[in-house]
Tab-separated table of N, CA and C in Angstrom:
chain	number	residue	atom	x	y	z
A	1056	UNK	N	0.841	-1.182	0.000
A	1056	UNK	CA	0.000	0.000	0.000
A	1056	UNK	C	0.883	1.242	0.000
A	1057	UNK	N	0.494	2.221	-0.818
A	1057	UNK	CA	1.268	3.445	-0.947
A	1057	UNK	C	1.071	4.346	0.262
A	1058	UNK	N	2.137	4.982	0.698
A	1058	UNK	CA	2.089	5.927	1.811
A	1058	UNK	C	1.387	7.204	1.339
A	1059	UNK	N	0.441	7.742	2.148
A	1059	UNK	CA	-0.237	8.975	1.735
A	1059	UNK	C	0.752	10.131	1.606
A	1060	UNK	N	0.486	11.005	0.635
A	1060	UNK	CA	1.308	12.198	0.447
A	1060	UNK	C	1.030	13.141	1.616
A	1061	UNK	N	2.074	13.507	2.359
A	1061	UNK	CA	1.911	14.375	3.522
A	1061	UNK	C	1.666	15.802	3.054
A	1062	UNK	N	0.636	16.402	3.618
A	1062	UNK	CA	0.264	17.762	3.254
A	1062	UNK	C	0.592	18.721	4.384
A	1063	UNK	N	0.645	19.992	4.037
A	1063	UNK	CA	0.789	21.017	5.068
A	1063	UNK	C	-0.480	21.035	5.918
A	1064	UNK	N	-0.379	21.600	7.101
A	1064	UNK	CA	-1.553	21.720	7.985
A	1064	UNK	C	-2.655	22.518	7.297
A	1065	UNK	N	-2.277	23.533	6.527
A	1065	UNK	CA	-3.262	24.354	5.821
A	1065	UNK	C	-4.047	23.514	4.813
A	1066	UNK	N	-3.341	22.690	4.035
A	1066	UNK	CA	-4.024	21.862	3.040
A	1066	UNK	C	-4.854	20.772	3.700
A	1067	UNK	N	-4.355	20.200	4.789
A	1067	UNK	CA	-5.153	19.224	5.536
A	1067	UNK	C	-6.458	19.855	6.007
A	1068	UNK	N	-6.367	21.068	6.551
A	1068	UNK	CA	-7.564	21.764	7.039
A	1068	UNK	C	-8.535	22.035	5.893
A	1069	UNK	N	-8.007	22.402	4.726
A	1069	UNK	CA	-8.871	22.663	3.568
A	1069	UNK	C	-9.641	21.409	3.174
A	1070	UNK	N	-8.941	20.306	3.070
A	1070	UNK	CA	-9.605	19.065	2.664
A	1070	UNK	C	-10.600	18.623	3.733
A	1071	UNK	N	-10.210	18.714	5.006
A	1071	UNK	CA	-11.109	18.307	6.095
A	1071	UNK	C	-12.385	19.152	6.096
A	1072	UNK	N	-12.248	20.467	6.006
A	1072	UNK	CA	-13.429	21.325	6.068
A	1072	UNK	C	-14.299	21.148	4.823
A	1073	UNK	N	-13.686	20.946	3.677
A	1073	UNK	CA	-14.474	20.761	2.457
A	1073	UNK	C	-15.212	19.426	2.478
A	1074	UNK	N	-14.565	18.397	3.001
A	1074	UNK	CA	-15.245	17.107	3.152
A	1074	UNK	C	-16.428	17.269	4.100
A	1075	UNK	N	-16.218	17.971	5.205
A	1075	UNK	CA	-17.298	18.188	6.177
A	1075	UNK	C	-18.440	18.980	5.560
A	1076	UNK	N	-18.094	19.999	4.784
A	1076	UNK	CA	-19.122	20.817	4.142
A	1076	UNK	C	-19.953	20.037	3.144
A	1077	UNK	N	-19.291	19.211	2.358
A	1077	UNK	CA	-20.037	18.412	1.386
A	1077	UNK	C	-20.867	17.342	2.090
A	1078	UNK	N	-20.350	16.804	3.181
A	1078	UNK	CA	-21.144	15.867	3.978
A	1078	UNK	C	-22.390	16.575	4.509
A	1079	UNK	N	-22.203	17.770	5.059
A	1079	UNK	CA	-23.341	18.538	5.564
A	1079	UNK	C	-24.356	18.833	4.470
A	1080	UNK	N	-23.866	19.162	3.278
A	1080	UNK	CA	-24.772	19.455	2.160
A	1080	UNK	C	-25.615	18.240	1.797
A	1081	UNK	N	-24.989	17.054	1.797
A	1081	UNK	CA	-25.776	15.850	1.483
A	1081	UNK	C	-26.868	15.638	2.525
A	1082	UNK	N	-26.568	15.984	3.770
A	1082	UNK	CA	-27.548	15.823	4.851
A	1082	UNK	C	-28.662	16.864	4.754
A	1083	UNK	N	-28.332	18.092	4.356
A	1083	UNK	CA	-29.366	19.118	4.166
A	1083	UNK	C	-30.348	18.655	3.099
A	1084	UNK	N	-29.822	18.191	1.970
A	1084	UNK	CA	-30.718	17.721	0.906
A	1084	UNK	C	-31.497	16.486	1.333
A	1085	UNK	N	-30.896	15.615	2.122
A	1085	UNK	CA	-31.636	14.445	2.625
A	1085	UNK	C	-32.823	14.896	3.471
A	1086	UNK	N	-32.619	15.906	4.296
A	1086	UNK	CA	-33.712	16.432	5.111
A	1086	UNK	C	-34.795	17.068	4.261
A	1087	UNK	N	-34.393	17.837	3.269
A	1087	UNK	CA	-35.379	18.460	2.380
A	1087	UNK	C	-36.153	17.407	1.597
A	1088	UNK	N	-35.452	16.414	1.101
A	1088	UNK	CA	-36.120	15.361	0.327
A	1088	UNK	C	-37.044	14.512	1.189
A	1089	UNK	N	-36.711	14.328	2.449
A	1089	UNK	CA	-37.590	13.565	3.343
A	1089	UNK	C	-38.927	14.266	3.520
A	1090	UNK	N	-38.903	15.588	3.561
A	1090	UNK	CA	-40.137	16.357	3.746
A	1090	UNK	C	-40.847	16.587	2.414
A	1091	UNK	N	-40.093	16.853	1.373
A	1091	UNK	CA	-40.675	17.228	0.077
A	1091	UNK	C	-40.602	16.087	-0.938
A	1092	UNK	N	-40.767	14.856	-0.458
A	1092	UNK	CA	-40.568	13.690	-1.328
A	1092	UNK	C	-41.554	13.594	-2.486
A	1093	UNK	N	-42.708	14.216	-2.372
A	1093	UNK	CA	-43.702	14.167	-3.454
A	1093	UNK	C	-43.999	15.550	-4.005
A	1094	UNK	N	-43.014	16.401	-4.007
A	1094	UNK	CA	-43.183	17.787	-4.430
A	1094	UNK	C	-42.763	17.962	-5.889
A	1095	UNK	N	-43.204	19.060	-6.466
A	1095	UNK	CA	-42.770	19.375	-7.830
A	1095	UNK	C	-41.280	19.700	-7.877
A	1096	UNK	N	-40.686	20.078	-6.741
A	1096	UNK	CA	-39.256	20.404	-6.745
A	1096	UNK	C	-38.370	19.206	-6.401
A	1097	UNK	N	-38.982	18.052	-6.129
A	1097	UNK	CA	-38.206	16.867	-5.753
A	1097	UNK	C	-37.140	16.505	-6.792
A	1098	UNK	N	-37.446	16.480	-8.094
A	1098	UNK	CA	-36.394	16.128	-9.064
A	1098	UNK	C	-35.203	17.096	-9.025
A	1099	UNK	N	-35.481	18.377	-8.845
A	1099	UNK	CA	-34.403	19.358	-8.768
A	1099	UNK	C	-33.575	19.150	-7.509
A	1100	UNK	N	-34.246	18.945	-6.380
A	1100	UNK	CA	-33.522	18.677	-5.134
A	1100	UNK	C	-32.666	17.423	-5.273
A	1101	UNK	N	-33.212	16.398	-5.911
A	1101	UNK	CA	-32.466	15.152	-6.085
A	1101	UNK	C	-31.239	15.370	-6.962
A	1102	UNK	N	-31.386	16.168	-8.015
A	1102	UNK	CA	-30.245	16.471	-8.888
A	1102	UNK	C	-29.132	17.165	-8.097
A	1103	UNK	N	-29.515	18.159	-7.286
A	1103	UNK	CA	-28.511	18.872	-6.494
A	1103	UNK	C	-27.900	17.941	-5.444
A	1104	UNK	N	-28.727	17.092	-4.838
A	1104	UNK	CA	-28.222	16.120	-3.858
A	1104	UNK	C	-27.223	15.167	-4.515
A	1105	UNK	N	-27.523	14.748	-5.741
A	1105	UNK	CA	-26.610	13.856	-6.465
A	1105	UNK	C	-25.264	14.538	-6.724
A	1106	UNK	N	-25.301	15.822	-7.088
A	1106	UNK	CA	-24.050	16.555	-7.286
A	1106	UNK	C	-23.261	16.638	-5.983
A	1107	UNK	N	-23.966	16.878	-4.880
A	1107	UNK	CA	-23.281	16.954	-3.583
A	1107	UNK	C	-22.659	15.604	-3.216
A	1108	UNK	N	-23.297	14.506	-3.611
A	1108	UNK	CA	-22.717	13.177	-3.361
A	1108	UNK	C	-21.399	13.012	-4.116
A	1109	UNK	N	-21.345	13.524	-5.342
A	1109	UNK	CA	-20.106	13.472	-6.122
A	1109	UNK	C	-19.030	14.307	-5.427
A	1110	UNK	N	-19.416	15.495	-4.964
A	1110	UNK	CA	-18.463	16.353	-4.248
A	1110	UNK	C	-17.934	15.630	-3.004
A	1111	UNK	N	-18.848	15.018	-2.249
A	1111	UNK	CA	-18.458	14.314	-1.027
A	1111	UNK	C	-17.508	13.163	-1.348
A	1112	UNK	N	-17.832	12.380	-2.368
A	1112	UNK	CA	-16.955	11.258	-2.740
A	1112	UNK	C	-15.561	11.766	-3.096
A	1113	UNK	N	-15.506	12.865	-3.815
A	1113	UNK	CA	-14.213	13.433	-4.196
A	1113	UNK	C	-13.396	13.796	-2.963
A	1114	UNK	N	-14.025	14.474	-2.000
A	1114	UNK	CA	-13.279	14.858	-0.799
A	1114	UNK	C	-13.008	13.664	0.109
A	1115	UNK	N	-13.897	12.679	0.125
A	1115	UNK	CA	-13.595	11.439	0.857
A	1115	UNK	C	-12.343	10.781	0.278
A	1116	UNK	N	-12.278	10.727	-1.053
A	1116	UNK	CA	-11.113	10.134	-1.713
A	1116	UNK	C	-9.839	10.929	-1.407
A	1117	UNK	N	-9.946	12.262	-1.390
A	1117	UNK	CA	-8.782	13.089	-1.060
A	1117	UNK	C	-8.340	12.860	0.384
A	1118	UNK	N	-9.299	12.673	1.278
A	1118	UNK	CA	-8.954	12.363	2.674
A	1118	UNK	C	-8.142	11.073	2.748
A	1119	UNK	N	-8.582	10.054	2.020
A	1119	UNK	CA	-7.874	8.770	2.028
A	1119	UNK	C	-6.497	8.921	1.382
A	1120	UNK	N	-6.458	9.539	0.223
A	1120	UNK	CA	-5.200	9.703	-0.511
A	1120	UNK	C	-4.143	10.419	0.321
A	1121	UNK	N	-4.568	11.427	1.072
A	1121	UNK	CA	-3.615	12.267	1.802
A	1121	UNK	C	-3.599	12.008	3.304
A	1122	UNK	N	-4.316	10.986	3.747
A	1122	UNK	CA	-4.304	10.653	5.165
A	1122	UNK	C	-4.906	11.727	6.054
A	1123	UNK	N	-5.920	12.416	5.548
A	1123	UNK	CA	-6.577	13.481	6.315
A	1123	UNK	C	-7.737	12.882	7.099
A	1124	UNK	N	-7.748	13.119	8.390
A	1124	UNK	CA	-8.853	12.649	9.234
A	1124	UNK	C	-10.040	13.586	9.076
A	1125	UNK	N	-11.230	13.059	8.790
A	1125	UNK	CA	-12.421	13.922	8.776
A	1125	UNK	C	-12.653	14.525	10.162
A	1126	UNK	N	-13.417	15.575	10.206
A	1126	UNK	CA	-13.725	16.214	11.478
A	1126	UNK	C	-14.417	15.230	12.423
A	1127	UNK	N	-14.091	15.336	13.699
A	1127	UNK	CA	-14.770	14.489	14.688
A	1127	UNK	C	-16.194	14.975	14.941
A	1128	UNK	N	-16.541	16.114	14.368
A	1128	UNK	CA	-17.885	16.675	14.541
A	1128	UNK	C	-18.888	16.120	13.536
A	1129	UNK	N	-18.461	15.180	12.705
A	1129	UNK	CA	-19.350	14.654	11.669
A	1129	UNK	C	-20.690	14.145	12.206
A	1130	UNK	N	-20.741	13.483	13.363
A	1130	UNK	CA	-22.060	13.074	13.871
A	1130	UNK	C	-23.000	14.267	14.109
A	1131	UNK	N	-22.431	15.381	14.534
A	1131	UNK	CA	-23.240	16.592	14.720
A	1131	UNK	C	-23.728	17.120	13.377
A	1132	UNK	N	-22.851	17.124	12.374
A	1132	UNK	CA	-23.253	17.596	11.035
A	1132	UNK	C	-24.279	16.643	10.416
A	1133	UNK	N	-24.191	15.360	10.760
A	1133	UNK	CA	-25.151	14.372	10.260
A	1133	UNK	C	-26.571	14.755	10.692
A	1134	UNK	N	-26.724	15.010	11.969
A	1134	UNK	CA	-28.048	15.361	12.512
A	1134	UNK	C	-28.406	16.799	12.167
A	1135	UNK	N	-27.462	17.714	12.392
A	1135	UNK	CA	-27.738	19.135	12.176
A	1135	UNK	C	-28.075	19.467	10.737
A	1136	UNK	N	-27.345	18.889	9.791
A	1136	UNK	CA	-27.629	19.141	8.382
A	1136	UNK	C	-29.012	18.641	7.998
A	1137	UNK	N	-29.334	17.429	8.437
A	1137	UNK	CA	-30.655	16.871	8.131
A	1137	UNK	C	-31.752	17.764	8.710
A	1138	UNK	N	-31.568	18.187	9.950
A	1138	UNK	CA	-32.583	19.025	10.600
A	1138	UNK	C	-32.729	20.370	9.891
A	1139	UNK	N	-31.618	20.977	9.492
A	1139	UNK	CA	-31.688	22.249	8.780
A	1139	UNK	C	-32.499	22.085	7.501
A	1140	UNK	N	-32.225	21.021	6.764
A	1140	UNK	CA	-32.970	20.780	5.535
A	1140	UNK	C	-34.432	20.480	5.795
A	1141	UNK	N	-34.706	19.629	6.768
A	1141	UNK	CA	-36.090	19.235	7.052
A	1141	UNK	C	-36.911	20.406	7.576
A	1142	UNK	N	-36.348	21.182	8.489
A	1142	UNK	CA	-37.096	22.306	9.068
A	1142	UNK	C	-37.419	23.341	8.005
A	1143	UNK	N	-36.436	23.694	7.178
A	1143	UNK	CA	-36.724	24.700	6.151
A	1143	UNK	C	-37.718	24.161	5.123
A	1144	UNK	N	-37.625	22.893	4.776
A	1144	UNK	CA	-38.585	22.303	3.839
A	1144	UNK	C	-39.978	22.242	4.449
A	1145	UNK	N	-40.046	21.986	5.746
A	1145	UNK	CA	-41.340	21.939	6.428
A	1145	UNK	C	-42.013	23.310	6.403
A	1146	UNK	N	-41.232	24.375	6.499
A	1146	UNK	CA	-41.797	25.731	6.443
A	1146	UNK	C	-42.454	25.942	5.087
A	1147	UNK	N	-41.693	25.689	4.021
A	1147	UNK	CA	-42.231	25.813	2.659
A	1147	UNK	C	-41.144	25.455	1.652
A	1148	UNK	N	-41.569	25.227	0.420
A	1148	UNK	CA	-40.600	24.972	-0.649
A	1148	UNK	C	-39.672	26.168	-0.812
A	1149	UNK	N	-40.234	27.371	-0.741
A	1149	UNK	CA	-39.409	28.572	-0.895
A	1149	UNK	C	-38.429	28.724	0.259
A	1150	UNK	N	-38.825	28.310	1.446
A	1150	UNK	CA	-37.900	28.350	2.584
A	1150	UNK	C	-36.757	27.357	2.372
A	1151	UNK	N	-37.064	26.199	1.789
A	1151	UNK	CA	-36.001	25.244	1.452
A	1151	UNK	C	-35.031	25.880	0.457
A	1152	UNK	N	-35.576	26.597	-0.517
A	1152	UNK	CA	-34.718	27.300	-1.480
A	1152	UNK	C	-33.920	28.408	-0.789
A	1153	UNK	N	-34.531	29.090	0.179
A	1153	UNK	CA	-33.811	30.128	0.928
A	1153	UNK	C	-32.620	29.517	1.660
A	1154	UNK	N	-32.813	28.342	2.221
A	1154	UNK	CA	-31.719	27.620	2.880
A	1154	UNK	C	-30.596	27.356	1.884
A	1155	UNK	N	-30.949	26.899	0.700
A	1155	UNK	CA	-29.950	26.635	-0.337
A	1155	UNK	C	-29.206	27.907	-0.706
A	1156	UNK	N	-29.932	29.001	-0.887
A	1156	UNK	CA	-29.289	30.277	-1.218
A	1156	UNK	C	-28.253	30.633	-0.158
A	1157	UNK	N	-28.663	30.570	1.102
A	1157	UNK	CA	-27.771	30.968	2.197
A	1157	UNK	C	-26.536	30.075	2.279
A	1158	UNK	N	-26.754	28.767	2.254
A	1158	UNK	CA	-25.622	27.837	2.352
A	1158	UNK	C	-24.676	28.032	1.174
A	1159	UNK	N	-25.219	28.091	-0.027
A	1159	UNK	CA	-24.361	28.152	-1.212
A	1159	UNK	C	-23.612	29.477	-1.316
A	1160	UNK	N	-24.205	30.586	-0.842
A	1160	UNK	CA	-23.470	31.857	-0.822
A	1160	UNK	C	-22.245	31.739	0.077
A	1161	UNK	N	-22.440	31.173	1.259
A	1161	UNK	CA	-21.323	31.012	2.197
A	1161	UNK	C	-20.273	30.060	1.628
A	1162	UNK	N	-20.722	28.947	1.065
A	1162	UNK	CA	-19.779	27.953	0.546
A	1162	UNK	C	-19.019	28.491	-0.662
A	1163	UNK	N	-19.699	29.196	-1.552
A	1163	UNK	CA	-19.008	29.770	-2.714
A	1163	UNK	C	-17.940	30.763	-2.255
A	1164	UNK	N	-18.259	31.595	-1.268
A	1164	UNK	CA	-17.264	32.532	-0.726
A	1164	UNK	C	-16.105	31.774	-0.075
A	1165	UNK	N	-16.441	30.723	0.653
A	1165	UNK	CA	-15.424	29.891	1.311
A	1165	UNK	C	-14.492	29.263	0.269
A	1166	UNK	N	-15.069	28.679	-0.771
A	1166	UNK	CA	-14.253	28.073	-1.819
A	1166	UNK	C	-13.389	29.131	-2.522
A	1167	UNK	N	-13.967	30.310	-2.770
A	1167	UNK	CA	-13.185	31.364	-3.421
A	1167	UNK	C	-12.016	31.793	-2.544
A	1168	UNK	N	-12.246	31.884	-1.254
A	1168	UNK	CA	-11.173	32.227	-0.318
A	1168	UNK	C	-10.058	31.179	-0.365
A	1169	UNK	N	-10.442	29.914	-0.441
A	1169	UNK	CA	-9.435	28.853	-0.557
A	1169	UNK	C	-8.649	28.995	-1.860
A	1170	UNK	N	-9.346	29.273	-2.945
A	1170	UNK	CA	-8.666	29.433	-4.235
A	1170	UNK	C	-7.693	30.605	-4.183
A	1171	UNK	N	-8.101	31.692	-3.543
A	1171	UNK	CA	-7.219	32.851	-3.413
A	1171	UNK	C	-5.976	32.496	-2.605
A	1172	UNK	N	-6.146	31.718	-1.543
A	1172	UNK	CA	-5.010	31.316	-0.708
A	1172	UNK	C	-4.094	30.338	-1.450
A	1173	UNK	N	-4.669	29.463	-2.246
A	1173	UNK	CA	-3.862	28.476	-2.969
A	1173	UNK	C	-3.039	29.100	-4.090
A	1174	UNK	N	-3.590	30.112	-4.739
A	1174	UNK	CA	-2.886	30.708	-5.870
A	1174	UNK	C	-2.588	29.648	-6.915
A	1175	UNK	N	-1.322	29.535	-7.281
A	1175	UNK	CA	-0.924	28.554	-8.302
A	1175	UNK	C	-0.408	27.255	-7.693
A	1176	UNK	N	-0.423	27.176	-6.355
A	1176	UNK	CA	-0.022	25.925	-5.706
A	1176	UNK	C	-1.154	24.915	-5.865
A	1177	UNK	N	-0.844	23.666	-5.823
A	1177	UNK	CA	-1.835	22.586	-5.814
A	1177	UNK	C	-2.888	22.733	-6.927
A	1178	UNK	N	-2.462	22.701	-8.189
A	1178	UNK	CA	-3.414	22.906	-9.288
A	1178	UNK	C	-4.549	21.881	-9.327
A	1179	UNK	N	-4.278	20.631	-8.924
A	1179	UNK	CA	-5.353	19.624	-8.929
A	1179	UNK	C	-6.443	19.976	-7.927
A	1180	UNK	N	-6.042	20.318	-6.711
A	1180	UNK	CA	-7.014	20.690	-5.685
A	1180	UNK	C	-7.746	21.966	-6.085
A	1181	UNK	N	-7.017	22.922	-6.631
A	1181	UNK	CA	-7.643	24.170	-7.078
A	1181	UNK	C	-8.701	23.910	-8.144
A	1182	UNK	N	-8.406	23.001	-9.050
A	1182	UNK	CA	-9.355	22.666	-10.114
A	1182	UNK	C	-10.640	22.068	-9.539
A	1183	UNK	N	-10.491	21.173	-8.569
A	1183	UNK	CA	-11.655	20.559	-7.916
A	1183	UNK	C	-12.479	21.629	-7.207
A	1184	UNK	N	-11.810	22.466	-6.433
A	1184	UNK	CA	-12.513	23.503	-5.671
A	1184	UNK	C	-13.224	24.466	-6.612
A	1185	UNK	N	-12.572	24.880	-7.689
A	1185	UNK	CA	-13.194	25.811	-8.641
A	1185	UNK	C	-14.431	25.189	-9.293
A	1186	UNK	N	-14.326	23.934	-9.679
A	1186	UNK	CA	-15.475	23.250	-10.301
A	1186	UNK	C	-16.639	23.170	-9.320
A	1187	UNK	N	-16.348	22.784	-8.083
A	1187	UNK	CA	-17.416	22.638	-7.099
A	1187	UNK	C	-17.998	23.997	-6.719
A	1188	UNK	N	-17.153	25.031	-6.642
A	1188	UNK	CA	-17.664	26.384	-6.383
A	1188	UNK	C	-18.678	26.771	-7.455
A	1189	UNK	N	-18.344	26.511	-8.700
A	1189	UNK	CA	-19.246	26.859	-9.799
A	1189	UNK	C	-20.564	26.091	-9.697
A	1190	UNK	N	-20.507	24.826	-9.321
A	1190	UNK	CA	-21.736	24.042	-9.170
A	1190	UNK	C	-22.564	24.538	-7.986
A	1191	UNK	N	-21.902	24.953	-6.900
A	1191	UNK	CA	-22.642	25.501	-5.757
A	1191	UNK	C	-23.338	26.799	-6.160
A	1192	UNK	N	-22.670	27.612	-6.962
A	1192	UNK	CA	-23.296	28.849	-7.439
A	1192	UNK	C	-24.489	28.553	-8.346
A	1193	UNK	N	-24.411	27.477	-9.124
A	1193	UNK	CA	-25.566	27.066	-9.937
A	1193	UNK	C	-26.741	26.696	-9.035
A	1194	UNK	N	-26.466	26.012	-7.929
A	1194	UNK	CA	-27.536	25.660	-6.980
A	1194	UNK	C	-28.172	26.931	-6.419
A	1195	UNK	N	-27.335	27.895	-6.042
A	1195	UNK	CA	-27.841	29.163	-5.504
A	1195	UNK	C	-28.701	29.875	-6.544
A	1196	UNK	N	-28.192	29.962	-7.769
A	1196	UNK	CA	-28.937	30.641	-8.834
A	1196	UNK	C	-30.282	29.970	-9.077
A	1197	UNK	N	-30.289	28.649	-9.083
A	1197	UNK	CA	-31.544	27.927	-9.299
A	1197	UNK	C	-32.524	28.199	-8.157
A	1198	UNK	N	-32.029	28.183	-6.937
A	1198	UNK	CA	-32.897	28.444	-5.782
A	1198	UNK	C	-33.475	29.855	-5.844
A	1199	UNK	N	-32.697	30.798	-6.335
A	1199	UNK	CA	-33.210	32.167	-6.508
A	1199	UNK	C	-34.287	32.198	-7.589
A	1200	UNK	N	-34.037	31.508	-8.704
A	1200	UNK	CA	-35.019	31.472	-9.791
A	1200	UNK	C	-36.325	30.823	-9.352
A	1201	UNK	N	-36.247	29.905	-8.396
A	1201	UNK	CA	-37.438	29.214	-7.890
A	1201	UNK	C	-38.147	29.993	-6.783
A	1202	UNK	N	-37.709	31.217	-6.536
A	1202	UNK	CA	-38.414	32.071	-5.579
A	1202	UNK	C	-37.929	31.997	-4.151
A	1203	UNK	N	-36.727	31.508	-3.947
A	1203	UNK	CA	-36.203	31.391	-2.593
A	1203	UNK	C	-36.173	32.698	-1.829
A	1204	UNK	N	-35.948	33.804	-2.529
A	1204	UNK	CA	-35.906	35.111	-1.855
A	1204	UNK	C	-37.296	35.591	-1.438
A	1205	UNK	N	-38.326	34.902	-1.904
A	1205	UNK	CA	-39.709	35.237	-1.524
A	1205	UNK	C	-40.198	34.396	-0.348
A	1206	UNK	N	-39.329	33.615	0.234
A	1206	UNK	CA	-39.715	32.727	1.344
A	1206	UNK	C	-40.220	33.543	2.526
A	1207	UNK	N	-41.167	32.973	3.273
A	1207	UNK	CA	-41.579	33.642	4.506
A	1207	UNK	C	-40.364	33.742	5.436
A	1208	UNK	N	-40.175	34.902	6.022
A	1208	UNK	CA	-39.060	35.138	6.949
A	1208	UNK	C	-37.700	34.899	6.285
A	1209	UNK	N	-37.590	35.297	5.022
A	1209	UNK	CA	-36.356	35.071	4.260
A	1209	UNK	C	-35.121	35.568	5.004
A	1210	UNK	N	-35.171	36.815	5.475
A	1210	UNK	CA	-33.995	37.383	6.152
A	1210	UNK	C	-33.619	36.578	7.387
A	1211	UNK	N	-34.611	36.187	8.167
A	1211	UNK	CA	-34.340	35.416	9.387
A	1211	UNK	C	-33.754	34.047	9.037
A	1212	UNK	N	-34.367	33.376	8.072
A	1212	UNK	CA	-33.883	32.042	7.671
A	1212	UNK	C	-32.444	32.123	7.180
A	1213	UNK	N	-32.188	33.035	6.253
A	1213	UNK	CA	-30.846	33.087	5.667
A	1213	UNK	C	-29.804	33.557	6.680
A	1214	UNK	N	-30.185	34.446	7.565
A	1214	UNK	CA	-29.246	34.901	8.597
A	1214	UNK	C	-28.832	33.748	9.506
A	1215	UNK	N	-29.810	32.980	9.969
A	1215	UNK	CA	-29.520	31.844	10.851
A	1215	UNK	C	-28.714	30.780	10.106
A	1216	UNK	N	-29.131	30.447	8.896
A	1216	UNK	CA	-28.437	29.411	8.121
A	1216	UNK	C	-26.995	29.828	7.830
A	1217	UNK	N	-26.782	31.090	7.480
A	1217	UNK	CA	-25.415	31.560	7.218
A	1217	UNK	C	-24.551	31.480	8.473
A	1218	UNK	N	-25.094	31.882	9.603
A	1218	UNK	CA	-24.321	31.821	10.855
A	1218	UNK	C	-23.959	30.374	11.197
A	1219	UNK	N	-24.923	29.483	11.064
A	1219	UNK	CA	-24.656	28.063	11.338
A	1219	UNK	C	-23.586	27.529	10.384
A	1220	UNK	N	-23.702	27.861	9.115
A	1220	UNK	CA	-22.755	27.372	8.111
A	1220	UNK	C	-21.348	27.904	8.376
A	1221	UNK	N	-21.244	29.194	8.679
A	1221	UNK	CA	-19.926	29.778	8.975
A	1221	UNK	C	-19.316	29.163	10.231
A	1222	UNK	N	-20.145	28.909	11.230
A	1222	UNK	CA	-19.652	28.273	12.458
A	1222	UNK	C	-19.175	26.853	12.174
A	1223	UNK	N	-19.940	26.121	11.368
A	1223	UNK	CA	-19.543	24.755	11.009
A	1223	UNK	C	-18.214	24.756	10.257
A	1224	UNK	N	-18.023	25.717	9.377
A	1224	UNK	CA	-16.754	25.831	8.648
A	1224	UNK	C	-15.618	26.084	9.631
A	1225	UNK	N	-15.806	27.056	10.500
A	1225	UNK	CA	-14.760	27.414	11.463
A	1225	UNK	C	-14.374	26.213	12.316
A	1226	UNK	N	-15.372	25.514	12.830
A	1226	UNK	CA	-15.102	24.353	13.681
A	1226	UNK	C	-14.439	23.215	12.905
A	1227	UNK	N	-14.940	22.947	11.709
A	1227	UNK	CA	-14.427	21.812	10.930
A	1227	UNK	C	-13.002	22.028	10.438
A	1228	UNK	N	-12.583	23.273	10.300
A	1228	UNK	CA	-11.186	23.536	9.946
A	1228	UNK	C	-10.248	23.166	11.095
A	1229	UNK	N	-10.781	23.190	12.302
A	1229	UNK	CA	-9.935	23.052	13.487
A	1229	UNK	C	-10.042	21.716	14.205
A	1230	UNK	N	-11.199	21.067	14.091
A	1230	UNK	CA	-11.432	19.856	14.887
A	1230	UNK	C	-11.684	18.663	13.970
């Protein structure tokens, strides 16, 4: 068996937090799909969930390749992500879209910050992050087109979701 390529602490943190974020995203969509399983938006949610599964597999593979331990907070993200998705979907379809808008805005900014820090180092990782950032922005754009900004209590929902997402990022980079 090949020895994993040792990474800097910064790169380990990037892979760990991105794996955690994609894991959380799969759980958010699982929660939304559990509530909206017979909705007109179910196929769209499933498509986005499928993309998040690809993102998660990619970061899982990077964790294995580079010997990066996933965050020990994953059990919390398992429950918390599902609940965030289910609660917003229970409020309304537009609230579920508002959740997507908020999460994807934070994640796109997070990915862009990583790309800025990487510069021309690690072109393979940069390519993955750039591709996934673009797909997250597509999710945000779609959620906006579906009326996510018209959700009841839009400002409150997005404010809370953004704070939770930023906190999860901060914690997952460190633990």
